[in-house]
XYZ file of N, CA and C in Angstrom:
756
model
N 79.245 52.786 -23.065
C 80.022 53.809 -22.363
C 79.519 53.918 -20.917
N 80.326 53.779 -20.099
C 80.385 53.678 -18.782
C 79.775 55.237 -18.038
N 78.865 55.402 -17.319
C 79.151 57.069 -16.657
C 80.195 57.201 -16.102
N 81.232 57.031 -15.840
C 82.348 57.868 -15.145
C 82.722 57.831 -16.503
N 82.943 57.496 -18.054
C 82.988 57.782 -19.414
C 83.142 59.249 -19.286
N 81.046 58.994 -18.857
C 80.706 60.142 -19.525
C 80.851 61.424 -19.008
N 80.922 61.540 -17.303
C 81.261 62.142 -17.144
C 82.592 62.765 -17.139
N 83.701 62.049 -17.381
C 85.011 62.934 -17.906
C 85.295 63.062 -18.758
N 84.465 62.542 -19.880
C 84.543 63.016 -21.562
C 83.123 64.554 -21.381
N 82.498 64.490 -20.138
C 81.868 65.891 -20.434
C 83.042 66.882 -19.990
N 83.865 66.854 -18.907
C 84.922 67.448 -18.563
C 85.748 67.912 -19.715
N 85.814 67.007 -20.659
C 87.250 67.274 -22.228
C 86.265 68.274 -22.452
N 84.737 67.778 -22.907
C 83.799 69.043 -23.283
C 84.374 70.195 -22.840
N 84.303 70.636 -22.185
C 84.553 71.511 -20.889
C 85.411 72.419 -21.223
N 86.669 71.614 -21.138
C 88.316 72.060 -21.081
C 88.004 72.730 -22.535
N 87.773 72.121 -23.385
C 87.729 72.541 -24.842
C 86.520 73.880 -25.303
N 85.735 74.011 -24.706
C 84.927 75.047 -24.547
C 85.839 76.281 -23.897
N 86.358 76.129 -22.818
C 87.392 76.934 -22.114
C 88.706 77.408 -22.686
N 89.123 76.801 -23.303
C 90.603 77.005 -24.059
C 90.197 77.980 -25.622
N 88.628 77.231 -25.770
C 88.463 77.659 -27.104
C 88.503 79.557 -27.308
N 88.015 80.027 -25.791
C 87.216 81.311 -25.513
C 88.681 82.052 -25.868
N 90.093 81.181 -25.244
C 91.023 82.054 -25.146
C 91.363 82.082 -26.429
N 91.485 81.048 -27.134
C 92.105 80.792 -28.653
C 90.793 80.820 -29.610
N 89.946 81.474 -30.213
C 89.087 81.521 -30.755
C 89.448 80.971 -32.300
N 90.484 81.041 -32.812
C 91.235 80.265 -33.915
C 92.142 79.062 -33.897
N 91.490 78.474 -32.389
C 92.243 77.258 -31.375
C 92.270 76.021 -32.847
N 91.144 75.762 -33.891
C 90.813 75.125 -34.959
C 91.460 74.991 -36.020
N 91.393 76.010 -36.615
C 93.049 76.909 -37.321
C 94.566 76.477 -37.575
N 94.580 76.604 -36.038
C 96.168 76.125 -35.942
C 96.386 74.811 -35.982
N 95.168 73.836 -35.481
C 95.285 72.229 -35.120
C 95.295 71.966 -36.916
N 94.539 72.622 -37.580
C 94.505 72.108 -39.012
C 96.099 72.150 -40.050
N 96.469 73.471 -38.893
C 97.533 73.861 -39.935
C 98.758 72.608 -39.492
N 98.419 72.492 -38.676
C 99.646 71.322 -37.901
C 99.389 70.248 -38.693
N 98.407 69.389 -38.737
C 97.927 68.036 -39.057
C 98.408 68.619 -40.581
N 98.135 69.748 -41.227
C 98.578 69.572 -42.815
C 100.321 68.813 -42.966
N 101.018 69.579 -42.094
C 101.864 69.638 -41.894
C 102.819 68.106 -41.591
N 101.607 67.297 -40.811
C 101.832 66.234 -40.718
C 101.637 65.357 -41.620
N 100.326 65.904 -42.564
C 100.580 64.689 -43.750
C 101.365 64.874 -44.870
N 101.912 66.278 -44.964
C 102.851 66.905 -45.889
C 104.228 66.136 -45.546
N 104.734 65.586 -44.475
C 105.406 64.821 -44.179
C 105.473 63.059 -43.764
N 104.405 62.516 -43.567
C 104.071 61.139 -43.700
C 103.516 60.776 -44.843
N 103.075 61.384 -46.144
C 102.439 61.245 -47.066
C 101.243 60.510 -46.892
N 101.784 59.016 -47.714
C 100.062 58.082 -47.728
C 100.019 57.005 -46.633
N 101.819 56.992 -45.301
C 101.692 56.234 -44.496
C 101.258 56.542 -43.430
N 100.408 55.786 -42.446
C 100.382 56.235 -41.771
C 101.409 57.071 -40.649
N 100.997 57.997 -39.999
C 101.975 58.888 -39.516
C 101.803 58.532 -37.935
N 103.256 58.980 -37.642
C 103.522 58.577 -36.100
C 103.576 60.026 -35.270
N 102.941 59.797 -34.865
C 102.742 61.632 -33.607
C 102.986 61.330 -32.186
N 103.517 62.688 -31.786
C 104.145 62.368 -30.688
C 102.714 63.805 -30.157
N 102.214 63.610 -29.360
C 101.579 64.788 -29.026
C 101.949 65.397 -27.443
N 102.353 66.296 -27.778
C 103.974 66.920 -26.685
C 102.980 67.937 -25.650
N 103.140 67.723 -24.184
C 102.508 68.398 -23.547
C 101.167 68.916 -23.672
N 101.071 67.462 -24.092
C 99.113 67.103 -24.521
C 98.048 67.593 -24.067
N 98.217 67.802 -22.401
C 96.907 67.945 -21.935
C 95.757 66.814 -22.081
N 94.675 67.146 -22.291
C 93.240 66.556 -22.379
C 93.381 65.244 -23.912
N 94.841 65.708 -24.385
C 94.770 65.318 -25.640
C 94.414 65.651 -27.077
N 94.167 67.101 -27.128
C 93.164 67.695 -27.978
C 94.004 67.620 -29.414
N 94.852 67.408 -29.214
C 95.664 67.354 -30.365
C 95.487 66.247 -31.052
N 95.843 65.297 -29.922
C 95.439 63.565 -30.534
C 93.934 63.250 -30.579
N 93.246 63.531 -30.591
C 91.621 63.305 -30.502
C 91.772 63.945 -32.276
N 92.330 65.360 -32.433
C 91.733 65.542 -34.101
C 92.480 65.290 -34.940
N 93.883 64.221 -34.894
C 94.655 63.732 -35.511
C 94.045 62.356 -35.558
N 93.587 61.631 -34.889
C 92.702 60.806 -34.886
C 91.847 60.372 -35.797
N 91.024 61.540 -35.716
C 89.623 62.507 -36.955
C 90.311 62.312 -37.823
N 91.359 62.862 -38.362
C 91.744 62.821 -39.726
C 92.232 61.998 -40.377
N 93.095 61.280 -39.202
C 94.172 60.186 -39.651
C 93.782 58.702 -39.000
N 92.582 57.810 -38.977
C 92.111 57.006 -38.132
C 93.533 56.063 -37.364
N 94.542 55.898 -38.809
C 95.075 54.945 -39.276
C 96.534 55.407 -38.027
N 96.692 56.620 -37.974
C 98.117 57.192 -37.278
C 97.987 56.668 -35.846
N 99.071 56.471 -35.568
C 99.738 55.863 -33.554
C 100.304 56.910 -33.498
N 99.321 57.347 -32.261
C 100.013 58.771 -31.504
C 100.629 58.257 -30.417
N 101.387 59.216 -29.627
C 101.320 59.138 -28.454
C 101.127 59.993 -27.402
N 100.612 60.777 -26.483
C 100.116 61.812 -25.634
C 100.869 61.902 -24.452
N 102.024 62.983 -24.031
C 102.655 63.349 -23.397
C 102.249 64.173 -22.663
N 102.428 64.571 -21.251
C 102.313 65.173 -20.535
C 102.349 64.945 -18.554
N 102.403 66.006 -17.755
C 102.838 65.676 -16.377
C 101.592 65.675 -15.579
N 100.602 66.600 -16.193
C 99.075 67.076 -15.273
C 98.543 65.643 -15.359
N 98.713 65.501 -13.805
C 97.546 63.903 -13.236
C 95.773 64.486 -13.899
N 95.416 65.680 -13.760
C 94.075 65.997 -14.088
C 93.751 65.945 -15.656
N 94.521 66.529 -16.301
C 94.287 66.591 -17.596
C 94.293 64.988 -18.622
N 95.607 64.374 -18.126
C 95.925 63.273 -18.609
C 94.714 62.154 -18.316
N 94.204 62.225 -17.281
C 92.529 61.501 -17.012
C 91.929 61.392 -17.834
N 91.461 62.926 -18.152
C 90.705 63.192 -19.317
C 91.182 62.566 -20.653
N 92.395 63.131 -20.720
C 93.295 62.417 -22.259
C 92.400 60.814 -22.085
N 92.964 59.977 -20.875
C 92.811 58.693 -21.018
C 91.300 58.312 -21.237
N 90.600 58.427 -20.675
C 89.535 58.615 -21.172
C 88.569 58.750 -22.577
N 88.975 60.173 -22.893
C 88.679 60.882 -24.029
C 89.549 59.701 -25.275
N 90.667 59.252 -25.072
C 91.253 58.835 -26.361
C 90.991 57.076 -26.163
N 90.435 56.682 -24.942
C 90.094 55.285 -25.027
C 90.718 54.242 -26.088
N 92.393 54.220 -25.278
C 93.084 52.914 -25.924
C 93.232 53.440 -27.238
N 92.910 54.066 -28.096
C 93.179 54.581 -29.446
C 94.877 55.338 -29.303
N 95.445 55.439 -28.255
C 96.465 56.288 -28.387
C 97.692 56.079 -27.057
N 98.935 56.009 -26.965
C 99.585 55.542 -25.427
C 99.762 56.813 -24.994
N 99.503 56.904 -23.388
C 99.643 58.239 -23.264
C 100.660 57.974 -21.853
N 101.638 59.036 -21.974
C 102.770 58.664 -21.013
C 102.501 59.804 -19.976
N 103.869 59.662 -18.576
C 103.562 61.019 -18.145
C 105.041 60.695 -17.844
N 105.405 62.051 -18.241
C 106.730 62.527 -18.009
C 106.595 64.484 -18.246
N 107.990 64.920 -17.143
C 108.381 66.297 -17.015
C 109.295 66.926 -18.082
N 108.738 67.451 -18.776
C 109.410 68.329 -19.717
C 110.672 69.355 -19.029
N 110.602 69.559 -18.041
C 111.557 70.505 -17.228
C 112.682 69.479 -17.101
N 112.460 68.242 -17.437
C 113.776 66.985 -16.993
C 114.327 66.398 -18.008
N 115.419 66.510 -18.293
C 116.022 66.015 -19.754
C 115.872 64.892 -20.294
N 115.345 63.924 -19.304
C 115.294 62.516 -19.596
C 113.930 61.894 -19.716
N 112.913 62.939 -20.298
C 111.612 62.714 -20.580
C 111.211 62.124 -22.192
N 112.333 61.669 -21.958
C 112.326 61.204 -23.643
C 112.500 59.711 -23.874
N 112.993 58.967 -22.690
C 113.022 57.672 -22.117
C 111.953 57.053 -21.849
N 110.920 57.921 -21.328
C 109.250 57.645 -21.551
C 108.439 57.316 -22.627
N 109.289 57.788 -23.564
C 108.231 57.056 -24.968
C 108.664 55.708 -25.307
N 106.983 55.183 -26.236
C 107.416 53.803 -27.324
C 108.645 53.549 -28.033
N 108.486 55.231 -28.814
C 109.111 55.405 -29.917
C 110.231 56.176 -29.740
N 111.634 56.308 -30.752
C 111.937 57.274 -30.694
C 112.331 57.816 -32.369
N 111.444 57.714 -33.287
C 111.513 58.018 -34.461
C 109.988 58.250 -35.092
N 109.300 59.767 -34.772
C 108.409 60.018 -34.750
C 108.157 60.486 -36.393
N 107.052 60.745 -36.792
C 106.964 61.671 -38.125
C 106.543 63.123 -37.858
N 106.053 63.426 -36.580
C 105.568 64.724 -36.365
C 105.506 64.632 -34.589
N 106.131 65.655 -34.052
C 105.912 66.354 -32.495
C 105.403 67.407 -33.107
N 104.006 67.170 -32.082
C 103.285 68.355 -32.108
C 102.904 68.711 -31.119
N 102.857 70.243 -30.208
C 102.563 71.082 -29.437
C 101.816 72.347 -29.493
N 100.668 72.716 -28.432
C 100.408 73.861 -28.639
C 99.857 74.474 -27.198
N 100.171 75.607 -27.098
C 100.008 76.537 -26.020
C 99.829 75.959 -24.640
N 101.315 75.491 -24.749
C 101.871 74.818 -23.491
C 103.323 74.714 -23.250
N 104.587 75.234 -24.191
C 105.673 75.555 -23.592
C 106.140 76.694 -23.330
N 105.396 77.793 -23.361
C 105.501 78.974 -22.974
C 106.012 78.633 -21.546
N 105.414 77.830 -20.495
C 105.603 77.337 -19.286
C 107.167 77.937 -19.025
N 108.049 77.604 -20.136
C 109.164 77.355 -19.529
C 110.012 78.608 -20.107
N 111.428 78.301 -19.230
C 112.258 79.615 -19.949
C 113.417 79.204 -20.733
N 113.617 80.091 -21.169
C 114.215 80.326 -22.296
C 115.803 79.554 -22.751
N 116.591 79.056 -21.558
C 117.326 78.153 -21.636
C 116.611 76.740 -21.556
N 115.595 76.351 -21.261
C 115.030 74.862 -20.805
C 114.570 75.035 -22.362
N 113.550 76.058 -22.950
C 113.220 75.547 -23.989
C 114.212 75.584 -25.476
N 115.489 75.598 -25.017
C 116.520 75.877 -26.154
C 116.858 74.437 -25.858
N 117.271 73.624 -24.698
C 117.338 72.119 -24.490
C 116.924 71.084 -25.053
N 115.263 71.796 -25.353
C 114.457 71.239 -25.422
C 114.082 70.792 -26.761
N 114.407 71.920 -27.196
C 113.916 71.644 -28.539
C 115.286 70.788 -29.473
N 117.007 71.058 -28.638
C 117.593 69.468 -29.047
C 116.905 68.418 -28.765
N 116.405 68.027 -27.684
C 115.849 66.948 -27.367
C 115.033 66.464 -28.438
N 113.851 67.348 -28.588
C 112.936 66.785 -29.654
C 113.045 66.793 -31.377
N 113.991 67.169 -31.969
C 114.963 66.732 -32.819
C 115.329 65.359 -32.615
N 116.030 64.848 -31.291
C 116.345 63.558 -31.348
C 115.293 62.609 -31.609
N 114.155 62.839 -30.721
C 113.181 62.035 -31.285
C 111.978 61.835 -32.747
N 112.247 62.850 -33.574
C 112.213 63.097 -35.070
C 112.756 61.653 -36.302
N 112.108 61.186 -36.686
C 112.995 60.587 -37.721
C 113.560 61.300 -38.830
N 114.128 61.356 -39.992
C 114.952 62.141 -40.550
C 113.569 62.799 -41.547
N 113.780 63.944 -41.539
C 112.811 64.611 -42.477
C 111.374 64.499 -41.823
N 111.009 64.816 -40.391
C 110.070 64.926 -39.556
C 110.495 65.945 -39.067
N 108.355 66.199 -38.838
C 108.339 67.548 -38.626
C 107.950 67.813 -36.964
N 108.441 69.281 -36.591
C 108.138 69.539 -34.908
C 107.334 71.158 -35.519
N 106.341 70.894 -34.974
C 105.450 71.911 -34.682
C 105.006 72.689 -33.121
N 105.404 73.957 -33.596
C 105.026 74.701 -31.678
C 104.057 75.450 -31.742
N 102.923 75.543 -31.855
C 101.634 76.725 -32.075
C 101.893 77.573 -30.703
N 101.772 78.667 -30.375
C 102.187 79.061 -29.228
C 101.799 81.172 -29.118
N 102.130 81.657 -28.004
C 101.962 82.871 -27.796
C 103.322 83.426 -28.604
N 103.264 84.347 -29.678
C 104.481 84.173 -30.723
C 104.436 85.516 -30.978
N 104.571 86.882 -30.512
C 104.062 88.084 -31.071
C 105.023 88.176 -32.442
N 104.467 89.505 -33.560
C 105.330 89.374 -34.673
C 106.145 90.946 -34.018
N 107.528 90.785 -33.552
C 108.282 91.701 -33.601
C 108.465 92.879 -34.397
N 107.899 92.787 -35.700
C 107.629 93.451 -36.590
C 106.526 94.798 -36.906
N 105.385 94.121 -36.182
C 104.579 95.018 -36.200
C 103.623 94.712 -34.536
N 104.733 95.583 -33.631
C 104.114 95.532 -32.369
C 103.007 96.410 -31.765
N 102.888 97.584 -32.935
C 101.717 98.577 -32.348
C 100.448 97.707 -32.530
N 100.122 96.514 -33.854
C 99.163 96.442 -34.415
C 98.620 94.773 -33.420
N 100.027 94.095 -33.391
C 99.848 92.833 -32.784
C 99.721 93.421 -31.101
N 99.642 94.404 -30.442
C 98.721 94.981 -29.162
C 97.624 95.016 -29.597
N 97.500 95.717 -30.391
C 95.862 96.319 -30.363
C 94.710 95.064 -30.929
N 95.777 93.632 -31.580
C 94.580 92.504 -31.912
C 94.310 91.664 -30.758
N 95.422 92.158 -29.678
C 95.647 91.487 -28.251
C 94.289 91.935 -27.400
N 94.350 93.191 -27.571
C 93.265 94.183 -26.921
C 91.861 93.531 -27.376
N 91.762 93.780 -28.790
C 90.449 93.539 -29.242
C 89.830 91.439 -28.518
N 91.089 90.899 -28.528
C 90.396 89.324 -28.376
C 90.588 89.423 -26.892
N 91.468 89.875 -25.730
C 90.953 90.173 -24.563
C 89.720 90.478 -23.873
N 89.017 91.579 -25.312
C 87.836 92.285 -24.425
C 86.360 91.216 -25.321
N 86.866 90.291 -26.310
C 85.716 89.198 -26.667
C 85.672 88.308 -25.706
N 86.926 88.238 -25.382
C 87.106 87.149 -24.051
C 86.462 87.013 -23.383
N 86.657 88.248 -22.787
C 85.785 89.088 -20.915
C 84.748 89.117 -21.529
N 84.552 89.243 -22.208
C 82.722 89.206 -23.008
C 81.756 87.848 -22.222
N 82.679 87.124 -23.191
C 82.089 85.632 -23.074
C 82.361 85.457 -21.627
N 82.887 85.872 -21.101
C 83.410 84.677 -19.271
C 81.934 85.786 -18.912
N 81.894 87.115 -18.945
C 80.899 88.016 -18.063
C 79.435 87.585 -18.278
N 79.017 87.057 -19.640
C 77.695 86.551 -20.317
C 77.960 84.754 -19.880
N 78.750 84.333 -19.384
C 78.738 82.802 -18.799
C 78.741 81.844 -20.027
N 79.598 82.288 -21.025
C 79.552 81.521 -22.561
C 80.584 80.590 -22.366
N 81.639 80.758 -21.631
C 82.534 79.774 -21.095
C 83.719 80.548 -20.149
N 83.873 79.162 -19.419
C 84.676 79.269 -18.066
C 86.088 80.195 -18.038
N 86.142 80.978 -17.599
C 87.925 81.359 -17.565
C 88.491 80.091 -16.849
N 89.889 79.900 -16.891
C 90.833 79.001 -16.465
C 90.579 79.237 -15.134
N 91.005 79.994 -14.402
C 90.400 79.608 -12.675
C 89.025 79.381 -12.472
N 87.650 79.748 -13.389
C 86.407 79.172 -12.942
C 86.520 77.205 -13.254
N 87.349 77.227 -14.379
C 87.263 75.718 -14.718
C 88.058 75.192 -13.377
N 88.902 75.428 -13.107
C 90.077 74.990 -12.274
C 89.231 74.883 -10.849
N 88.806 75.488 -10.357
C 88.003 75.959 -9.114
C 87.173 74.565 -9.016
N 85.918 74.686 -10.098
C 84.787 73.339 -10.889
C 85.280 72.074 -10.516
N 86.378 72.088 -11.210
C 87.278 70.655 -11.152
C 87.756 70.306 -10.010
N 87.774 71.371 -8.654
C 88.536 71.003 -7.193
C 87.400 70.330 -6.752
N 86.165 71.004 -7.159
C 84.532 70.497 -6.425
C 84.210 69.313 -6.764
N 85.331 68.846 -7.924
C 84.886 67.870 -8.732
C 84.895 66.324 -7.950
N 83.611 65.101 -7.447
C 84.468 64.014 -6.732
C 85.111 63.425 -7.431
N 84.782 63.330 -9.038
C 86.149 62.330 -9.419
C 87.630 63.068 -9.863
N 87.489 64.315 -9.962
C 89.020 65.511 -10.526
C 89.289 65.843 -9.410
N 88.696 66.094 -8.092
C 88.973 66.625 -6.839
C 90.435 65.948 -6.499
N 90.607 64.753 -6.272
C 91.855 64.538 -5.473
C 92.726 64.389 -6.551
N 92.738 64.129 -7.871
C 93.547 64.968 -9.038
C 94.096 66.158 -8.654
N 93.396 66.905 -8.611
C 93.436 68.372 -8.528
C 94.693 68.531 -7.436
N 94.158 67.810 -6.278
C 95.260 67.946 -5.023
C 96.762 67.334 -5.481
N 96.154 66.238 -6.126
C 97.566 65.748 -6.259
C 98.751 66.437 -7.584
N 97.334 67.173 -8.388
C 98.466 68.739 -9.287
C 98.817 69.697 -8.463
N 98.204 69.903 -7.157
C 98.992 70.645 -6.529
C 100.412 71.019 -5.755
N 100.023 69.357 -5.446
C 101.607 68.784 -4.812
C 102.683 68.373 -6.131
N 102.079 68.984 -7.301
C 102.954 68.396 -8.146
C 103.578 69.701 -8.621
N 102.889 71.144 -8.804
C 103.315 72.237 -8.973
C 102.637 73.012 -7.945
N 103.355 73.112 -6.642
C 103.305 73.964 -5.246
C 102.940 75.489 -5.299
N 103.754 75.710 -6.337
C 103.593 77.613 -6.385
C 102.993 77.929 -7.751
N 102.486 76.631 -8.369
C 101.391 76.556 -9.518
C 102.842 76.791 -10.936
N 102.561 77.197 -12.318
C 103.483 76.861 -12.961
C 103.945 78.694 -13.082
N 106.064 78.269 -13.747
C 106.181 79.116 -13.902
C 105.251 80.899 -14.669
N 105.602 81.729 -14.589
C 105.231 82.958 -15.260
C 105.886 82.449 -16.852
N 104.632 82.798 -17.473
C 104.595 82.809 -19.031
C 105.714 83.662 -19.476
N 106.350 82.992 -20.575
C 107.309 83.732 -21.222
C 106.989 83.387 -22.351
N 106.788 85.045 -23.494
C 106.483 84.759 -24.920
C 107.628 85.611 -25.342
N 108.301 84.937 -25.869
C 109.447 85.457 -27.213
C 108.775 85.482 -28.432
N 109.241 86.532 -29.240
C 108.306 86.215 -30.882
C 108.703 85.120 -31.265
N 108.526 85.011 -32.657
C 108.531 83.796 -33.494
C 109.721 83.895 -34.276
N 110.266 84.900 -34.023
C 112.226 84.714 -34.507
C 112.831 84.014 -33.797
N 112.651 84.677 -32.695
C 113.892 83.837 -31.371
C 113.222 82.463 -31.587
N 112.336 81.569 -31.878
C 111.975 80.362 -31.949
C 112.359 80.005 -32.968
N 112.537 80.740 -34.122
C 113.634 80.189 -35.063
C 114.829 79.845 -35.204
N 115.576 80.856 -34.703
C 116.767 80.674 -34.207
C 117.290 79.894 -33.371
N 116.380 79.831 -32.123
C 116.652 78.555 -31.180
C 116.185 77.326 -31.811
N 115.192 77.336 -33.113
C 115.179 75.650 -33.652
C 116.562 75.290 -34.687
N 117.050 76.530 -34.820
C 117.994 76.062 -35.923
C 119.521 76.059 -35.518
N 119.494 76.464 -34.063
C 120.125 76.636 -33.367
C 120.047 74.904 -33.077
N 119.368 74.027 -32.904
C 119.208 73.016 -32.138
C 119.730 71.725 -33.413
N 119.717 72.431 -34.391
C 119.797 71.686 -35.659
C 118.962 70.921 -36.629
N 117.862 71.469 -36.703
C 116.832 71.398 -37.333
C 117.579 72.196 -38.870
N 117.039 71.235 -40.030
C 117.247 71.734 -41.378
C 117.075 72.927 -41.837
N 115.570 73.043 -41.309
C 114.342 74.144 -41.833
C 113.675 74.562 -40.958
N 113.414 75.797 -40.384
C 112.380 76.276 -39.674
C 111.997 77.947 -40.408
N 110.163 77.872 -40.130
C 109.763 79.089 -40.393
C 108.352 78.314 -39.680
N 107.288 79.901 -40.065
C 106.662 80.077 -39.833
C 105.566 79.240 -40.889
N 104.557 78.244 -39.830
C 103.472 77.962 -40.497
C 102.095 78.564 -40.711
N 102.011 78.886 -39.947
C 100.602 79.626 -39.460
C 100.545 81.331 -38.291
N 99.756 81.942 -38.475
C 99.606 83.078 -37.962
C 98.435 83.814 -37.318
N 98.029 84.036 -36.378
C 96.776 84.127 -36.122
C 96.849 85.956 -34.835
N 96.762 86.884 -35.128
C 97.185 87.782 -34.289
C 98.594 87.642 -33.567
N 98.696 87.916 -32.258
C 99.610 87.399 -31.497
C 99.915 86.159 -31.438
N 99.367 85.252 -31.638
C 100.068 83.359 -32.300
C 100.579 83.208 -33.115
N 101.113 82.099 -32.877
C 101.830 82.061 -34.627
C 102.427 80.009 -34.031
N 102.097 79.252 -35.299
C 102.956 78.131 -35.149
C 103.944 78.002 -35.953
N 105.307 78.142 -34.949
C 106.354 77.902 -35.884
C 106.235 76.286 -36.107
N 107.243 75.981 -37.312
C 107.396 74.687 -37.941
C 109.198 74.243 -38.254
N 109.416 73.467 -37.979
C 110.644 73.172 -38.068
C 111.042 71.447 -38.426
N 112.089 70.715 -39.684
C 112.239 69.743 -40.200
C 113.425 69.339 -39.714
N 113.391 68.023 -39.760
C 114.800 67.702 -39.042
C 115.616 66.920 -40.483
């Protein structure tokens, strides 16, 4: 292993320490997905599409489980996707294409996946792009494949209680960033500008999102039903639940 390896596989370190602080059940949901995936590829190996990948974290523990599965790692961030490449060393193709563009689907190997999987990364968008979107990724489904969205999902149902679990993992949060247990997203982000090999990355994510990315939009985990079944998906519900998260699941 090369040092520039090692140093941007300490970076995935990093990212994954950082994400973890926000999602403390970040583990959880990746498990509940991958079940999900072999509940649908059975004893073959399975084909994953890993959708607005990032660092790859998705495909790194599908990997772990499944040596045997061909992923592939999607996403637009020049910084993150480094890391992906890196971190997944030839074990996995990793593309870059814009989810905001309908024709990001022309970018893959494949187009008959056994599982798209995503997590806490299309919030990005609104609410007509991700109703598009989720036709889109239906198309790339083979028949009876599954699309998974782990995501900011409140339960409409019980909104006094899903605040107050909001409250309580906010103030573990600020815990950890104030005691230096791990980075908030602008201390990592900041790190990575200083960074000489992420530095002109960094610039060149800037020129890639100018006014940085849209404002988060979380709909519960109904309206994500509706808009998957809306899109024509067989089956959608809820797989997993974690406070305010939740990964919906949906079969084509």
């Amino acid at each position: 292993m090369t040092p520039y390896d090692l140093h941007v596989r300490a970076w995935q370190e990093s990212w994954d320490r950082q994400q973890a602080a926000y999602l403390p059940d970040r583990e959880h949901r990746f498990a509940a997905m991958l079940d999900a995936v072999e509940a649908v590829a059975g004893d073959r190996p399975p084909r994953v599409l890993d959708l607005a990948g990032g660092t790859g974290s998705i495909s790194l523990r599908t990997l772990a489980r499944r040596p045997d599965a061909e992923v592939t790692v999607l996403d637009l961030d020049p910084v993150l996707l480094t890391l992906a490449e890196s971190a997944l060393a030839g074990r996995a193709t990793v593309v870059t294409a814009d989810l905001n563009r309908s024709g990001w689907a022309a970018a893959l190997p494949h187009r008959d996946y056994d599982a798209v999987l995503t997590a806490t990364a299309l919030h990005w968008l609104d609410g007509p792009r991700l109703t598009e979107l989720y036709r889109e990724i239906r198309d790339v489904l083979r028949p009876g494949g599954v699309f998974v969205n782990a995501d900011h999902m409140p339960d409409d149902a019980m909104p006094t209680l899903t605040d107050r679990l909001g409250e309580r993992a906010r103030a573990r949060r600020d815990a950890r960033h104030r005691a230096g247990a791990a980075l908030s997203w602008s201390e990592w982000w900041a790190r990575a500008a200083d960074d000489p090999v992420l530095g002109p990355l960094v610039e060149k994510r800037r020129q890639i999102y100018p006014t940085g990315h849209s404002p988060e939009w979380n709909p519960p985990a109904a309206w994500h039903l509706d808009a998957l079944r809306a899109a024509g998906f067989a089956e959608a519900g809820v797989l997993w639940r974690g406070g305010g998260d939740a990964a919906v699941a949906a079969l084509r």
